[in-house]
MMTF fields as JSON, N, C-alpha, C and O atoms, coordinates in Angstrom:
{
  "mmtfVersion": "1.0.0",
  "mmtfProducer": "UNKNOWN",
  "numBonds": 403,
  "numAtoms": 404,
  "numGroups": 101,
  "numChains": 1,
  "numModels": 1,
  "chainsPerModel": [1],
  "groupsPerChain": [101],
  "chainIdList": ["A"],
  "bondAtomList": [4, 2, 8, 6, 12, 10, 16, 14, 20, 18, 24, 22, 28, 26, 32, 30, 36, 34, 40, 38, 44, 42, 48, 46, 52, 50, 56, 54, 60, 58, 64, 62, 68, 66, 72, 70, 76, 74, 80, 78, 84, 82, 88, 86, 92, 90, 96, 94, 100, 98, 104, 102, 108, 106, 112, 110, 116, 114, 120, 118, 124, 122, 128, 126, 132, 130, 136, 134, 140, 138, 144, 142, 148, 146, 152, 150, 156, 154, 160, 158, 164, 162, 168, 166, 172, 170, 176, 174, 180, 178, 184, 182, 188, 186, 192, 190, 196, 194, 200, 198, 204, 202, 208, 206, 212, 210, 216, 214, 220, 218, 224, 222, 228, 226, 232, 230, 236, 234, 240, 238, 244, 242, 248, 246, 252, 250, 256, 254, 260, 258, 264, 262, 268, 266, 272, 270, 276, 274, 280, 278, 284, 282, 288, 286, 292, 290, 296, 294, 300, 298, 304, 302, 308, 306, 312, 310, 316, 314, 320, 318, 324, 322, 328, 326, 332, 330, 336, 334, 340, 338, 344, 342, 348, 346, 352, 350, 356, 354, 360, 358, 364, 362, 368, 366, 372, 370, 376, 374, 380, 378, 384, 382, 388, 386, 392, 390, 396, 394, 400, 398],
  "bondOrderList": [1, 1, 1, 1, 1, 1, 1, 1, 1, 1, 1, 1, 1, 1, 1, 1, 1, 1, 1, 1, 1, 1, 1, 1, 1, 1, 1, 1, 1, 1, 1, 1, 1, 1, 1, 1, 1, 1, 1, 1, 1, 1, 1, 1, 1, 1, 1, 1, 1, 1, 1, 1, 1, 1, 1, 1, 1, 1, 1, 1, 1, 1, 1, 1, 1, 1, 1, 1, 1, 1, 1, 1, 1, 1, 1, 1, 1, 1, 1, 1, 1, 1, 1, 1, 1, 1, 1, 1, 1, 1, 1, 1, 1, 1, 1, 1, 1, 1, 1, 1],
  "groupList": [{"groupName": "UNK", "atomNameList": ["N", "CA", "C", "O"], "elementList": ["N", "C", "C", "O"], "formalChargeList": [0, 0, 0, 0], "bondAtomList": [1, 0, 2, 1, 3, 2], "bondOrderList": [1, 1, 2], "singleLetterCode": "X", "chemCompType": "L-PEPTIDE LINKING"}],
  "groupTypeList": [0, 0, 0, 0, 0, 0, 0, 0, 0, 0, 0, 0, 0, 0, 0, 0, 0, 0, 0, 0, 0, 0, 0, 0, 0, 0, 0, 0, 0, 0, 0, 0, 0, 0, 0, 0, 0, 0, 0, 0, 0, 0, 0, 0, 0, 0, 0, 0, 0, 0, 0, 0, 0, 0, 0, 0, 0, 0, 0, 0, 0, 0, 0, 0, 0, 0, 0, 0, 0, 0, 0, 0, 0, 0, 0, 0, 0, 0, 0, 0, 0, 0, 0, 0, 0, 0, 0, 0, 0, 0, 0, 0, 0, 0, 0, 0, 0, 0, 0, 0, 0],
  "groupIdList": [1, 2, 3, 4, 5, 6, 7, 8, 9, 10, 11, 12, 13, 14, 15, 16, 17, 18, 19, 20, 21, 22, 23, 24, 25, 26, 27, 28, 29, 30, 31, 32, 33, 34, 35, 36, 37, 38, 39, 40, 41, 42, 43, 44, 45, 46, 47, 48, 49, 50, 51, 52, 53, 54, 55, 56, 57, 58, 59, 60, 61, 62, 63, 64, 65, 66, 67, 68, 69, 70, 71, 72, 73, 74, 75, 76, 77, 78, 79, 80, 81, 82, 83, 84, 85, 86, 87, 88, 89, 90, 91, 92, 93, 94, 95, 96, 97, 98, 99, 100, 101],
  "secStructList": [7, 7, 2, 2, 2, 2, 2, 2, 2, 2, 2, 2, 2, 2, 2, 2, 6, 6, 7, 7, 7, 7, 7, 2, 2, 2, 2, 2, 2, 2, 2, 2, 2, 0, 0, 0, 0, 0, 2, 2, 2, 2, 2, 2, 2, 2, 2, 2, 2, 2, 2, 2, 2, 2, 2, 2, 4, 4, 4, 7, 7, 1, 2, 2, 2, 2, 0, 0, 0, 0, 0, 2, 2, 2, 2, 2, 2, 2, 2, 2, 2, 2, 2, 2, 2, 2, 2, 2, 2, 2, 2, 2, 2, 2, 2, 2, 2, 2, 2, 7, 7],
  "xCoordList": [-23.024, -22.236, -20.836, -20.554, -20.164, -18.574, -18.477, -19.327, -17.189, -16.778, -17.21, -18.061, -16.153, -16.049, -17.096, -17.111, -18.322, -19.776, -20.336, -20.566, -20.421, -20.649, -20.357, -21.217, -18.753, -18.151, -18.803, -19.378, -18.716, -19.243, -20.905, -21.297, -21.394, -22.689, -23.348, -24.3, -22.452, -22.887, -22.05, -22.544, -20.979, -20.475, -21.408, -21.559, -22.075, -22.669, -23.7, -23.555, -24.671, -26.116, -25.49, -25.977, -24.009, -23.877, -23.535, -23.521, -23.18, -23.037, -24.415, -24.583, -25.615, -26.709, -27.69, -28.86, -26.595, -27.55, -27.008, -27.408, -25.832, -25.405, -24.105, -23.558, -23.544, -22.356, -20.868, -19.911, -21.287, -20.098, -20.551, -21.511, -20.173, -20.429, -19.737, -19.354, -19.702, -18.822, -19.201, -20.053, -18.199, -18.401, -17.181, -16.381, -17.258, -16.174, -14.706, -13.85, -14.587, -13.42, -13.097, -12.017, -13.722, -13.671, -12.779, -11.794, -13.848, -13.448, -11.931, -11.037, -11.976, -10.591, -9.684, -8.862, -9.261, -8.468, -7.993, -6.889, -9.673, -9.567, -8.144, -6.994, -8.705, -7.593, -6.453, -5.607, -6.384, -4.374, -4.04, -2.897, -4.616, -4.417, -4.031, -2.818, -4.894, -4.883, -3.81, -3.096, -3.49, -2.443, -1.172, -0.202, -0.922, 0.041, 0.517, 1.623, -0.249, 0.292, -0.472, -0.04, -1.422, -2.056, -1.657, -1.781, -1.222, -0.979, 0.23, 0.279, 1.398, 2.745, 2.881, 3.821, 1.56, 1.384, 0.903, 1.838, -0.032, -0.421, 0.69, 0.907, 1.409, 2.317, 3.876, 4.67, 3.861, 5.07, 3.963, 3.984, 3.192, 2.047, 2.918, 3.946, 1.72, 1.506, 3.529, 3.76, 4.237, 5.687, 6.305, 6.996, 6.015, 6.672, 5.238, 5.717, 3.92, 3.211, 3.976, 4.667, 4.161, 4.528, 5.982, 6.295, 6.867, 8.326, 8.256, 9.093, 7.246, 7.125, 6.584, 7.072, 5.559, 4.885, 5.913, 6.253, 6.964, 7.749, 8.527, 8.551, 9.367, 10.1, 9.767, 10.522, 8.661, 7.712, 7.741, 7.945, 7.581, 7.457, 9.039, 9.259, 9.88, 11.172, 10.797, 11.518, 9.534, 9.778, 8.71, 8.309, 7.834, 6.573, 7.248, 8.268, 6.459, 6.443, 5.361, 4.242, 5.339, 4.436, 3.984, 4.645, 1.883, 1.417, 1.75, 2.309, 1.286, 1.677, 3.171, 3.459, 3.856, 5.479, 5.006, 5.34, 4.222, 4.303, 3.37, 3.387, 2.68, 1.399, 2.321, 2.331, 2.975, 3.762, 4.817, 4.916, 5.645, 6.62, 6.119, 6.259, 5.445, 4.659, 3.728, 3.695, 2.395, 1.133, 0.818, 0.465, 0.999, 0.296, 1.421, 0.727, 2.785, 3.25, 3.05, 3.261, 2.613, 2.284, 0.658, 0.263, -0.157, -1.229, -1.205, -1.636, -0.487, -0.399, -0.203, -1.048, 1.072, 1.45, 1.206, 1.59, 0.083, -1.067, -1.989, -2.0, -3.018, -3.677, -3.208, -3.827, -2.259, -1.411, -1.591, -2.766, -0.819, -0.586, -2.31, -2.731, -2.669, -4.326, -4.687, -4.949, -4.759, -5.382, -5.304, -6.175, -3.576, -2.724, -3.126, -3.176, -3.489, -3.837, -5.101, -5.411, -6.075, -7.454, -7.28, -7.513, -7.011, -6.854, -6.035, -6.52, -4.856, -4.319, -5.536, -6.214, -5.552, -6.769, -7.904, -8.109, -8.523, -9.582, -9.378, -10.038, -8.072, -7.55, -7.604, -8.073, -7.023, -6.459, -8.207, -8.554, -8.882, -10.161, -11.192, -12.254, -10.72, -11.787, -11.069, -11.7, -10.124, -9.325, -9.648, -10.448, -9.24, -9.503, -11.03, -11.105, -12.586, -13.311, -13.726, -14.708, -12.853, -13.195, -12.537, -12.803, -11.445, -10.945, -12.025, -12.406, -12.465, -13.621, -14.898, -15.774, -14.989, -16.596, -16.564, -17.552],
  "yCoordList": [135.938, 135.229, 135.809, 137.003, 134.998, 135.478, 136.163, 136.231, 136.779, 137.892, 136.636, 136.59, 135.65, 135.018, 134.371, 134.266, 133.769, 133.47, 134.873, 134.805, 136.14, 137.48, 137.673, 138.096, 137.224, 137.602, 136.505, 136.787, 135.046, 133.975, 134.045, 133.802, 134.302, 135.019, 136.025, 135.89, 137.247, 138.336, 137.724, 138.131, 136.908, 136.395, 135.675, 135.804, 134.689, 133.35, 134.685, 135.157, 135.526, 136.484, 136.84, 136.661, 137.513, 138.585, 137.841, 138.298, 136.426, 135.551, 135.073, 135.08, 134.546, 134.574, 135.925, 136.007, 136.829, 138.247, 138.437, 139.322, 137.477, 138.059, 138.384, 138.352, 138.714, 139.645, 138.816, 139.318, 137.368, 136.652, 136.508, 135.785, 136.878, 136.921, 136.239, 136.804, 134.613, 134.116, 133.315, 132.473, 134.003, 133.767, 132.551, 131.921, 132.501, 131.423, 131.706, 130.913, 133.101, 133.788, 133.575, 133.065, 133.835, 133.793, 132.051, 131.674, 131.617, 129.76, 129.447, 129.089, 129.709, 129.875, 129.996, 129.087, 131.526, 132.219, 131.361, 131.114, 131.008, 130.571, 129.151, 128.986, 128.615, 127.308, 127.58, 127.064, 128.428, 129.034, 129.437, 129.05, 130.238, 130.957, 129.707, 129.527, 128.655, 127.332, 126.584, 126.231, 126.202, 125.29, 126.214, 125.515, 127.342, 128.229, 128.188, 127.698, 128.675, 129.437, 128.523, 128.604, 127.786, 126.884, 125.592, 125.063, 124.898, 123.855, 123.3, 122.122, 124.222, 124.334, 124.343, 123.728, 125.334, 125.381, 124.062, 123.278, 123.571, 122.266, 121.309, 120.563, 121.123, 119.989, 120.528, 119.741, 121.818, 122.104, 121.453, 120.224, 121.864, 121.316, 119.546, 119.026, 119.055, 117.443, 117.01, 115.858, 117.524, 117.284, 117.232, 116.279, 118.364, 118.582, 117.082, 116.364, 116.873, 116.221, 115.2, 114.803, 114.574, 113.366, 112.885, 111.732, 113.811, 114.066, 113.897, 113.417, 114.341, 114.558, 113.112, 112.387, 112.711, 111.125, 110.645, 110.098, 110.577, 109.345, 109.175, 108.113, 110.762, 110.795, 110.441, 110.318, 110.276, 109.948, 108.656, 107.989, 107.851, 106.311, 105.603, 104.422, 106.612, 105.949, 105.606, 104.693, 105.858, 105.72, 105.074, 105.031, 104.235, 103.307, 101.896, 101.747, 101.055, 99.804, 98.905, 99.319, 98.288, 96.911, 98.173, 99.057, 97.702, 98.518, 100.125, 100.691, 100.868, 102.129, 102.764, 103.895, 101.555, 101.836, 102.195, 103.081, 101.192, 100.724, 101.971, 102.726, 101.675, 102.857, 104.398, 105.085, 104.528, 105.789, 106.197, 107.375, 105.286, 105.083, 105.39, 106.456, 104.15, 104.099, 104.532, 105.375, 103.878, 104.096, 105.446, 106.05, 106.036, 107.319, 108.421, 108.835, 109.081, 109.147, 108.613, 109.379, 107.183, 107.29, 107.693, 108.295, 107.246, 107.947, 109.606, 109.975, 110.592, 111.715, 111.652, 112.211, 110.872, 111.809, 111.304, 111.647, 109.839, 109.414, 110.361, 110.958, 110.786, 111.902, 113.315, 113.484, 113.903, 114.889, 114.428, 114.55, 113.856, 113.099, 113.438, 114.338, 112.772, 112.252, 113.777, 114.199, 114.717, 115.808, 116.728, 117.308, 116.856, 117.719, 117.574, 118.487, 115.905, 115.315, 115.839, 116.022, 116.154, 116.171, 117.696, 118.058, 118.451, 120.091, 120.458, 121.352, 119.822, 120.039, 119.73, 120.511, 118.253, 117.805, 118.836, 119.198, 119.124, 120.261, 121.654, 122.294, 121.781, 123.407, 123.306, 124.038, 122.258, 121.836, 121.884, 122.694, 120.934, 120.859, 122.135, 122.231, 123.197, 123.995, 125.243, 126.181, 125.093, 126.431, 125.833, 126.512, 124.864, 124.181, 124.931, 125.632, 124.609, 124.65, 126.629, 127.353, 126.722, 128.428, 129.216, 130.405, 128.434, 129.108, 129.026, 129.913, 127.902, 127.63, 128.423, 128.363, 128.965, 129.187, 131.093, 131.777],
  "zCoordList": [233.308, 232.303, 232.223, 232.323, 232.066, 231.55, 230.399, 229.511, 230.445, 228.967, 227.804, 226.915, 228.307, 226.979, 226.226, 225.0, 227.353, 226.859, 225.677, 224.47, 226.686, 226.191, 224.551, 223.779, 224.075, 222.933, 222.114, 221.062, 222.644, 221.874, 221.276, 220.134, 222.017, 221.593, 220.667, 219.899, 220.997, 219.991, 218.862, 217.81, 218.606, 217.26, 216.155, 214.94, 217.367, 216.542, 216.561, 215.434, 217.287, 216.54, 215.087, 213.971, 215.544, 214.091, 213.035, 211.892, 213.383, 211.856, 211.093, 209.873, 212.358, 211.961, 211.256, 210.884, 211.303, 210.887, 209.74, 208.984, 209.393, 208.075, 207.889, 206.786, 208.966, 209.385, 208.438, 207.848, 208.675, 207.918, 206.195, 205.93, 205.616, 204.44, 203.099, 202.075, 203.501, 203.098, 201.155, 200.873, 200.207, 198.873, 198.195, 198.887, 197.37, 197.239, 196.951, 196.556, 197.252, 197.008, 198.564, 198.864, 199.25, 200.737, 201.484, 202.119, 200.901, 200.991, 200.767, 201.534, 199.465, 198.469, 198.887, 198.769, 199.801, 200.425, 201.94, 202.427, 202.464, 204.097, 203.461, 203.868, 202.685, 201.805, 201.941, 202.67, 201.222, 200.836, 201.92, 202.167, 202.988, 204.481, 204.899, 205.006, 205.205, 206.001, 205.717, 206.655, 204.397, 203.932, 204.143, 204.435, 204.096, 204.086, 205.564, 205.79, 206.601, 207.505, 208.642, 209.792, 208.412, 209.815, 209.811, 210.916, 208.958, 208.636, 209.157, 209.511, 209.241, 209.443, 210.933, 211.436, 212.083, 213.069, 213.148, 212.987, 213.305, 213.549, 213.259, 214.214, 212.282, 212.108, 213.354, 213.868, 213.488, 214.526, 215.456, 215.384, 216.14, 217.918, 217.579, 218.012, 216.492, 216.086, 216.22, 216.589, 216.054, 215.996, 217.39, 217.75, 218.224, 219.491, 220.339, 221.217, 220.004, 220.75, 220.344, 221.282, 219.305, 219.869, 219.97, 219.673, 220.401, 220.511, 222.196, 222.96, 222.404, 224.371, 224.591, 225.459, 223.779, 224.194, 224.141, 225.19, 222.921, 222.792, 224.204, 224.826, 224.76, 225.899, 227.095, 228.06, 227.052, 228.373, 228.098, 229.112, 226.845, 227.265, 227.766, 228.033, 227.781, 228.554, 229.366, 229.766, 230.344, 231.64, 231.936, 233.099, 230.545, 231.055, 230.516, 229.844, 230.964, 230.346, 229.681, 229.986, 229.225, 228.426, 227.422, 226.879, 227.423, 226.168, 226.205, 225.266, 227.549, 227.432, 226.606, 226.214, 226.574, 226.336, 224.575, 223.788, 224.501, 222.844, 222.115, 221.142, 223.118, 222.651, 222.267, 221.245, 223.458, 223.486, 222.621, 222.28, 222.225, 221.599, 220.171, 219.571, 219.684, 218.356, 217.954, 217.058, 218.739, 218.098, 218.039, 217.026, 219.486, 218.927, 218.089, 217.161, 217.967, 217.269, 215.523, 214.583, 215.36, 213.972, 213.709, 212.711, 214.778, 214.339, 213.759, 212.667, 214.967, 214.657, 213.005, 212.305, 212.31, 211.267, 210.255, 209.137, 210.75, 209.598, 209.503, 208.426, 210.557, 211.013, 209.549, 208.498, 209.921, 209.339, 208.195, 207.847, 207.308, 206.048, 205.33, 204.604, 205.676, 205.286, 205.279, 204.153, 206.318, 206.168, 205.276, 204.627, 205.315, 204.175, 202.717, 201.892, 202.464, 201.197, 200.737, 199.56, 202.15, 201.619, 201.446, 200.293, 202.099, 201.931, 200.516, 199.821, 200.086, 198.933, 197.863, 197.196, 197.957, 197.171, 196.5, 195.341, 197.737, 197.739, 196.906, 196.087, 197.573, 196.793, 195.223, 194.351, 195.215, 193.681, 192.788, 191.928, 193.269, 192.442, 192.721, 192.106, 193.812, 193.704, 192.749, 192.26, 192.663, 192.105, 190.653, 190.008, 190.133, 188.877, 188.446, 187.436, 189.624, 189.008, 189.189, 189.022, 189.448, 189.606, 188.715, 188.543, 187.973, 186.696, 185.76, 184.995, 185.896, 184.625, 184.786, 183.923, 185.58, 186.145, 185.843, 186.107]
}
């Protein structure tokens, strides 16, 4: 087997043994980490991806043109949009119910 099988393995045993020990402070945090600092990465990737599709459809024609140009570009930052909403969303109502709790 490869290293990387090797590492993937003893991870998923030591999470099944317990090793991840995840509480809702944990969750909470992965949230604010995510919306903070992963989110921004993904929307720079999702920004430069479809900055390169669009440049590339200079050089197609008919649907690929359209596809390239438009569709997938707005999918991306429907995609984005929608996600951001549900992760804010989330933060908002779990922090709400963890003040109370």
């Amino acid at each position: 087997m490869s290293t990387w099988t090797d590492m993937r393995d003893k991870a998923l045993e030591a999470m099944k043994e317990g090793a991840l020990d995840v509480v809702e402070e944990t969750k909470q945090k992965f949230l604010e980490n995510f919306i903070e600092a992963g989110m921004p990465a993904v929307e720079a990737y999702a920004e430069l991806f479809s900055a390169t599709v669009q440049e590339q459809a200079q050089n197609e024609a008919g649907w690929v043109k359209i596809r390239d140009m438009f569709v997938i570009p707005l999918a991306v930052k429907v995609a984005l949009g929608v996600g951001k909403g549900i992760f804010s969303m989330v933060q908002g109502k779990t922090g709400k119910v963890a003040a109370t709790a």
